[in-house]
Amino acid sequence: MSTAGKVIKCKAAVAWEVKKPLSIEQVEVAPPKAHEVRIKILASGVCRSDDHVLSGALQVKFPIILGHEAAGVVESVGEGVTCVKPGDKVIPLFAPQCGECSTCKHPRGNLCKMGDLAASGVMPDGTSKFTYKGQQIHTFAGTSTFAEYTVVHESAVVKIDATAPPEKVCLIGCGFSTGYGAAINSAKVEPGSTCAVFGLGGVGLSTVMGCKAAGASRIIGVDINKDKFPKAKEMGATECVNPMDFKKPINEVLYGLTDGEGVDYSFEVIGRTDTMTAALASCHMNYGTSVVVGVPPSASEITFSPALIFTGRTWKGSIFGGWKSKEAVPKLVSDFMGGKFALDPLITHTLPFDKINEGFELLRSGKSIRSVLVF
């Protein structure tokens, strides 16, 4: 029996308020309007950005359905949608690509105007597609993948290889692409260079992989959890340091490891202001580049000495690894299928959707790299 054009009742993990576990509820998912696509989610990763909402670091409107790193299959499409059809295997895109806005038209731009970085909690048309007993539930990042079905704008979904395993390639929807691209696209790491990666979670390890793929000769992993070091070395880190082992600041430690020069490229993949400035201070004072990859807390500000950048350093941000999503995601999936990079080492836990809170606990305790929920 076709569900096209009808409201679908399904399970979703609803965040009702900050610092409370998610609750699995039966929600109603509206059919797609013109230029919208309804997707049956097959797998969704648990990303630190989702947890930033639950901790209160990232401010959003509640109640909300989180999740933005997923793979699924198109259930139905609204009027005028030509990019995908029912049955297509797809990845939803929290960083859409409409192809029409000034950013999409710029060769370096990838922050499309259709995205919801400001956390408005609604779709481009100003509505949310989810209700619970008549109450509106907000959308997260235009994707809301912690649900059996979700609705996205056509600019926020792309067709991928039908044979790709959803429980692995879902990481290309956020974590892997964000880290890998930060090294390759945003920093443009060069062969023979020295890199430092602050934070060795899923995105940090993907950054390490990007540095290695770009030909860096030294990749220094930095984390206060030494349990992350063996995996980091497996993924390409040449050495790892724990800031807690030193009395002096980590930037001085890194200068000491590089004959007083500093690293060529540093990456902050945590989302803390103190580590952002430490990463900046760790790169070469003249030609060093430091990239902010971690999502900063909503209410935070940074104080730093302008001398740090006056000498020539470059400090920049990176969203979704600098990739133009619709163009890059299918290629990255094909590269994965062709064995160009591995995703398995990043996925430490695979859990049924109902165990979503366990996935967040594993993340907070530092026991997991990526937990993937399967539906």
Coordinates of C-alpha atoms in Angstrom, one line a residue:
M1 CA 0.0 0.0 0.0
S2 CA 1.5 3.4 -1.0
T3 CA 2.1 6.0 1.7
A4 CA 2.7 8.8 -0.9
G5 CA 0.7 11.9 -0.2
K6 CA -0.4 10.7 3.3
V7 CA 0.8 11.5 6.8
I8 CA 3.1 8.8 8.1
K9 CA 3.0 7.8 11.8
C10 CA 6.4 6.6 12.9
K11 CA 9.0 6.5 15.7
A12 CA 11.2 9.4 16.4
A13 CA 13.6 10.4 19.2
V14 CA 12.3 13.7 20.5
A15 CA 14.4 16.0 22.6
W16 CA 12.0 17.8 24.9
E17 CA 14.5 19.9 26.8
V18 CA 18.2 20.4 27.6
K19 CA 20.1 17.8 29.7
K20 CA 17.3 15.2 29.5
P21 CA 17.4 11.9 27.6
L22 CA 15.7 11.7 24.3
S23 CA 12.3 10.0 24.3
I24 CA 11.1 7.7 21.6
E25 CA 7.6 8.9 20.6
Q26 CA 5.2 8.2 17.8
V27 CA 5.1 11.3 15.6
E28 CA 3.3 12.3 12.5
V29 CA 5.4 13.2 9.4
A30 CA 3.7 15.3 6.8
P31 CA 3.8 14.4 3.1
P32 CA 6.4 16.4 1.1
K33 CA 5.2 19.7 -0.4
A34 CA 6.5 21.1 -3.7
H35 CA 10.3 20.7 -3.9
E36 CA 10.5 18.5 -0.8
V37 CA 11.5 14.8 -0.4
R38 CA 10.3 12.3 2.2
I39 CA 13.0 9.8 3.2
K40 CA 12.9 6.5 5.0
I41 CA 16.0 6.6 7.2
L42 CA 18.1 3.4 7.2
A43 CA 21.0 4.5 9.4
S44 CA 22.0 7.6 11.4
G45 CA 25.3 8.5 13.2
V46 CA 25.4 10.0 16.6
C47 CA 27.5 13.2 16.2
R48 CA 28.9 15.5 18.8
S49 CA 26.9 18.4 17.3
D50 CA 23.7 16.6 18.3
D51 CA 25.1 16.3 21.8
H52 CA 26.0 20.0 21.9
V53 CA 22.2 20.7 21.7
L54 CA 21.5 18.3 24.5
S55 CA 24.2 19.8 26.7
G56 CA 22.9 23.3 26.0
A57 CA 26.1 24.5 24.3
L58 CA 24.2 24.9 21.0
Q59 CA 21.0 26.8 21.4
V60 CA 17.9 25.6 19.5
K61 CA 14.1 25.7 19.9
F62 CA 12.6 22.7 21.7
P63 CA 11.0 20.2 21.3
I64 CA 13.2 19.1 18.4
I65 CA 14.1 16.0 16.5
L66 CA 17.9 15.9 16.2
G67 CA 20.1 13.9 13.8
H68 CA 21.9 15.1 10.6
E69 CA 24.3 12.3 9.6
A70 CA 22.3 9.7 7.8
A71 CA 21.6 7.5 4.8
G72 CA 18.1 6.4 3.6
V73 CA 15.8 5.7 0.7
V74 CA 13.3 8.1 -0.9
E75 CA 9.8 7.2 0.1
S76 CA 8.0 9.9 -1.9
V77 CA 8.6 13.3 -3.6
G78 CA 6.7 16.5 -3.8
E79 CA 5.7 18.3 -6.9
G80 CA 8.6 19.5 -9.2
V81 CA 11.3 17.3 -7.7
T82 CA 13.5 15.9 -10.4
C83 CA 16.9 15.2 -8.6
V84 CA 15.6 12.0 -6.9
K85 CA 12.8 9.6 -7.2
P86 CA 11.1 7.0 -4.9
G87 CA 13.4 4.1 -4.2
D88 CA 16.7 6.0 -4.7
K89 CA 19.3 5.5 -2.0
V90 CA 20.2 9.0 -0.7
I91 CA 22.1 11.0 1.9
P92 CA 20.4 14.0 3.4
L93 CA 22.5 17.2 3.4
F94 CA 22.6 19.5 6.5
A95 CA 24.8 21.8 4.2
P96 CA 22.5 21.9 1.1
Q97 CA 23.5 23.0 -2.4
C98 CA 20.7 24.9 -4.3
G99 CA 23.0 25.9 -7.1
E100 CA 21.3 29.3 -7.4
C101 CA 22.5 31.4 -4.5
S102 CA 25.6 33.6 -4.5
T103 CA 27.5 31.1 -2.3
C104 CA 26.6 28.1 -4.5
K105 CA 27.8 30.1 -7.5
H106 CA 31.1 31.1 -5.9
P107 CA 33.9 28.5 -6.7
R108 CA 34.9 28.4 -3.0
G109 CA 31.5 28.7 -1.4
N110 CA 29.6 25.8 0.2
L111 CA 27.4 27.5 2.8
C112 CA 24.2 27.5 0.8
K113 CA 21.4 30.0 1.8
M114 CA 19.0 27.1 2.1
G115 CA 20.8 25.7 5.1
D116 CA 19.6 26.3 8.7
L117 CA 22.9 27.1 10.5
A118 CA 21.0 29.7 12.6
A119 CA 18.9 26.8 14.1
S120 CA 15.5 28.3 13.2
G121 CA 14.1 24.9 13.7
V122 CA 12.0 25.0 10.5
M123 CA 12.2 24.1 6.8
P124 CA 12.9 26.8 4.1
D125 CA 9.1 27.3 3.8
G126 CA 8.9 28.3 7.5
T127 CA 7.2 25.1 8.7
S128 CA 8.2 21.9 10.4
K129 CA 7.1 18.5 9.1
F130 CA 6.7 16.8 12.5
T131 CA 3.9 16.9 15.0
Y132 CA 3.3 15.0 18.2
K133 CA -0.4 14.9 19.3
G134 CA -1.0 18.1 17.4
Q135 CA 2.1 19.9 18.8
Q136 CA 4.8 21.1 16.4
I137 CA 8.2 19.5 16.8
H138 CA 11.1 21.5 15.4
T139 CA 13.5 20.4 12.6
F140 CA 17.2 20.2 13.2
A141 CA 19.6 21.4 10.5
G142 CA 16.9 20.9 7.9
T143 CA 17.4 17.1 8.2
S144 CA 16.1 15.6 11.6
T145 CA 17.4 12.1 10.9
F146 CA 16.6 10.6 14.4
A147 CA 13.3 9.5 13.0
E148 CA 12.1 6.6 10.9
Y149 CA 10.9 9.1 8.2
T150 CA 12.0 12.7 7.6
V151 CA 11.3 15.4 5.1
V152 CA 14.0 17.5 3.5
H153 CA 14.1 20.3 0.8
E154 CA 15.3 19.0 -2.6
S155 CA 18.5 21.0 -2.3
A156 CA 19.3 19.0 0.9
V157 CA 19.4 15.5 -0.5
V158 CA 21.5 13.6 -3.0
K159 CA 21.3 10.2 -4.7
I160 CA 24.2 7.8 -4.0
D161 CA 25.4 4.4 -5.2
A162 CA 22.5 2.0 -4.7
T163 CA 24.9 -0.7 -3.4
A164 CA 26.5 1.5 -0.7
P165 CA 26.0 0.2 2.9
P166 CA 23.9 2.8 4.7
E167 CA 25.3 2.0 8.1
K168 CA 28.8 3.0 6.9
V169 CA 28.2 5.8 4.3
C170 CA 26.0 7.7 6.6
L171 CA 29.3 9.1 8.0
I172 CA 29.8 10.8 4.6
G173 CA 26.7 12.9 5.6
C174 CA 28.7 14.7 8.3
G175 CA 31.6 13.4 10.3
F176 CA 33.9 11.9 7.8
S177 CA 33.5 14.5 5.1
T178 CA 33.8 17.4 7.6
G179 CA 37.2 16.2 8.9
Y180 CA 38.7 14.9 5.7
G181 CA 37.7 18.0 3.8
A182 CA 39.0 20.3 6.5
A183 CA 42.5 19.0 5.7
I184 CA 42.1 18.6 1.9
N185 CA 39.9 21.6 1.0
S186 CA 40.0 24.2 3.8
A187 CA 43.7 23.9 4.9
K188 CA 44.9 22.5 1.5
V189 CA 47.6 20.5 3.4
E190 CA 50.7 20.0 1.3
P191 CA 53.0 16.9 0.9
G192 CA 55.8 16.9 3.5
S193 CA 54.0 19.3 5.9
T194 CA 53.5 19.0 9.6
C195 CA 50.0 18.9 11.1
A196 CA 48.5 18.9 14.5
V197 CA 44.9 17.7 15.1
F198 CA 43.3 18.8 18.4
G199 CA 40.5 16.3 19.3
L200 CA 40.6 12.7 18.2
G201 CA 36.9 11.8 17.9
G202 CA 35.2 10.8 14.7
V203 CA 35.8 14.1 13.0
G204 CA 39.3 14.5 14.3
L205 CA 40.3 11.0 13.1
S206 CA 38.8 11.9 9.7
T207 CA 41.0 15.1 9.7
V208 CA 44.0 12.8 10.4
M209 CA 43.0 10.7 7.4
G210 CA 42.7 13.8 5.3
C211 CA 46.2 15.0 6.4
K212 CA 47.6 11.6 5.5
A213 CA 45.9 11.5 2.1
A214 CA 47.3 15.0 1.4
G215 CA 50.8 13.6 2.1
A216 CA 51.7 15.2 5.4
S217 CA 54.9 13.8 6.8
R218 CA 54.1 14.4 10.5
I219 CA 50.6 14.3 12.0
I220 CA 50.5 15.0 15.7
G221 CA 47.3 14.0 17.5
V222 CA 46.3 16.0 20.6
D223 CA 43.8 14.7 23.1
I224 CA 43.3 14.6 26.9
N225 CA 42.0 11.0 26.5
K226 CA 45.0 8.7 25.8
D227 CA 42.7 5.9 25.0
K228 CA 42.2 7.6 21.6
F229 CA 45.9 7.4 20.7
P230 CA 46.1 3.8 19.3
K231 CA 43.2 4.4 16.8
A232 CA 44.7 7.8 15.8
K233 CA 48.0 6.1 15.0
E234 CA 46.2 3.4 13.0
M235 CA 44.5 6.2 11.0
G236 CA 47.8 8.0 10.2
A237 CA 48.9 10.0 13.3
T238 CA 52.7 9.8 13.6
E239 CA 52.7 10.7 17.3
C240 CA 50.2 11.7 19.9
V241 CA 50.4 14.1 22.9
N242 CA 48.2 14.5 26.0
P243 CA 48.2 18.2 27.2
M244 CA 47.6 16.8 30.8
D245 CA 51.1 15.3 30.8
F246 CA 52.8 18.8 30.6
K247 CA 53.0 21.8 32.9
K248 CA 53.5 24.2 30.0
P249 CA 50.8 25.2 27.5
I250 CA 50.2 22.7 24.6
N251 CA 51.3 25.3 22.0
E252 CA 54.7 25.4 23.7
V253 CA 54.8 21.6 23.7
L254 CA 54.1 21.6 19.9
Y255 CA 56.8 24.2 19.3
G256 CA 59.2 22.0 21.2
L257 CA 58.3 19.0 19.0
T258 CA 59.0 21.1 15.9
D259 CA 62.4 22.6 16.6
G260 CA 60.7 25.9 17.8
E261 CA 58.9 26.4 14.4
G262 CA 55.4 25.3 15.1
V263 CA 53.3 23.2 12.8
D264 CA 52.3 24.1 9.3
Y265 CA 48.6 23.3 9.8
S266 CA 46.6 22.9 13.0
F267 CA 43.0 21.8 13.4
E268 CA 40.7 22.4 16.3
V269 CA 38.1 19.6 16.2
I270 CA 36.5 19.9 19.6
G271 CA 34.5 23.1 19.7
R272 CA 36.1 24.9 22.7
T273 CA 37.4 28.4 22.6
D274 CA 40.5 27.7 24.7
T275 CA 41.6 24.9 22.3
M276 CA 40.9 27.2 19.3
T277 CA 43.4 29.8 20.5
A278 CA 45.9 27.0 21.5
A279 CA 45.6 25.5 18.0
L280 CA 46.2 29.0 16.5
A281 CA 49.3 29.6 18.7
S282 CA 50.6 26.1 17.8
C283 CA 51.1 26.8 14.1
H284 CA 54.0 28.6 12.5
M285 CA 53.9 32.3 13.3
N286 CA 54.2 33.4 9.7
Y287 CA 53.0 30.8 7.2
G288 CA 51.0 28.6 9.6
T289 CA 47.3 28.0 9.0
S290 CA 44.8 27.0 11.8
V291 CA 41.4 25.7 10.9
V292 CA 38.4 25.7 13.3
V293 CA 36.3 22.6 12.6
G294 CA 34.6 22.0 16.0
V295 CA 31.2 23.7 16.5
P296 CA 31.6 26.6 18.9
P297 CA 29.2 27.1 21.8
S298 CA 26.5 29.6 20.9
A299 CA 27.3 32.1 23.7
S300 CA 31.1 32.0 23.5
E301 CA 33.6 34.7 22.6
I302 CA 37.4 34.5 22.1
T303 CA 40.0 36.9 23.4
F304 CA 43.4 36.6 21.8
S305 CA 46.5 38.8 21.1
P306 CA 46.3 40.2 17.6
A307 CA 50.1 39.7 17.4
L308 CA 49.2 36.0 16.8
I309 CA 47.9 36.9 13.3
F310 CA 49.8 40.1 12.6
T311 CA 52.9 38.0 11.9
G312 CA 51.1 36.2 9.1
R313 CA 49.2 33.3 10.5
T314 CA 45.9 32.3 8.8
W315 CA 42.9 31.5 11.0
K316 CA 39.9 30.1 9.3
G317 CA 36.7 28.1 9.7
S318 CA 35.4 25.1 7.8
I319 CA 31.8 23.9 7.3
F320 CA 31.2 20.4 6.0
G321 CA 34.9 20.2 5.1
G322 CA 34.5 22.9 2.4
W323 CA 32.7 20.4 0.1
K324 CA 29.9 21.5 -2.2
S325 CA 27.6 18.8 -0.9
K326 CA 25.6 17.7 -3.9
E327 CA 28.7 17.5 -6.1
A328 CA 31.0 15.9 -3.5
V329 CA 28.9 13.4 -1.5
P330 CA 28.2 10.9 -4.4
K331 CA 31.9 11.1 -5.4
L332 CA 33.0 10.4 -1.8
V333 CA 30.6 7.5 -1.6
S334 CA 32.1 6.1 -4.9
D335 CA 35.6 6.7 -3.5
F336 CA 34.6 4.7 -0.4
M337 CA 33.2 1.9 -2.5
G338 CA 36.4 1.9 -4.5
G339 CA 38.5 1.4 -1.4
K340 CA 40.1 4.9 -1.4
F341 CA 39.5 5.3 2.3
A342 CA 38.0 3.2 5.2
L343 CA 35.1 4.1 7.4
D344 CA 35.0 0.9 9.5
P345 CA 37.7 2.1 12.0
L346 CA 35.6 5.2 12.8
I347 CA 32.5 3.1 13.6
T348 CA 33.0 1.5 17.1
H349 CA 29.3 0.8 17.9
T350 CA 26.2 -0.2 15.8
L351 CA 23.0 0.0 17.8
P352 CA 19.3 -0.4 17.2
F353 CA 17.5 3.0 17.0
D354 CA 15.7 2.4 20.3
K355 CA 19.1 2.4 22.1
I356 CA 19.8 6.0 21.0
N357 CA 20.4 7.3 24.5
E358 CA 23.1 4.6 25.0
G359 CA 24.8 6.0 21.8
F360 CA 25.0 9.4 23.5
E361 CA 26.3 7.9 26.7
L362 CA 29.1 6.1 24.8
L363 CA 30.0 9.4 23.1
R364 CA 30.1 11.4 26.4
S365 CA 32.1 8.8 28.2
G366 CA 34.7 8.8 25.5
K367 CA 34.1 5.0 24.9
S368 CA 33.0 5.4 21.3
I369 CA 34.3 7.1 18.1
R370 CA 31.0 6.8 16.2
S371 CA 27.9 5.0 17.1
V372 CA 25.6 4.3 14.2
L373 CA 21.9 3.7 14.8
V374 CA 20.2 1.3 12.4
F375 CA 16.5 1.4 11.8

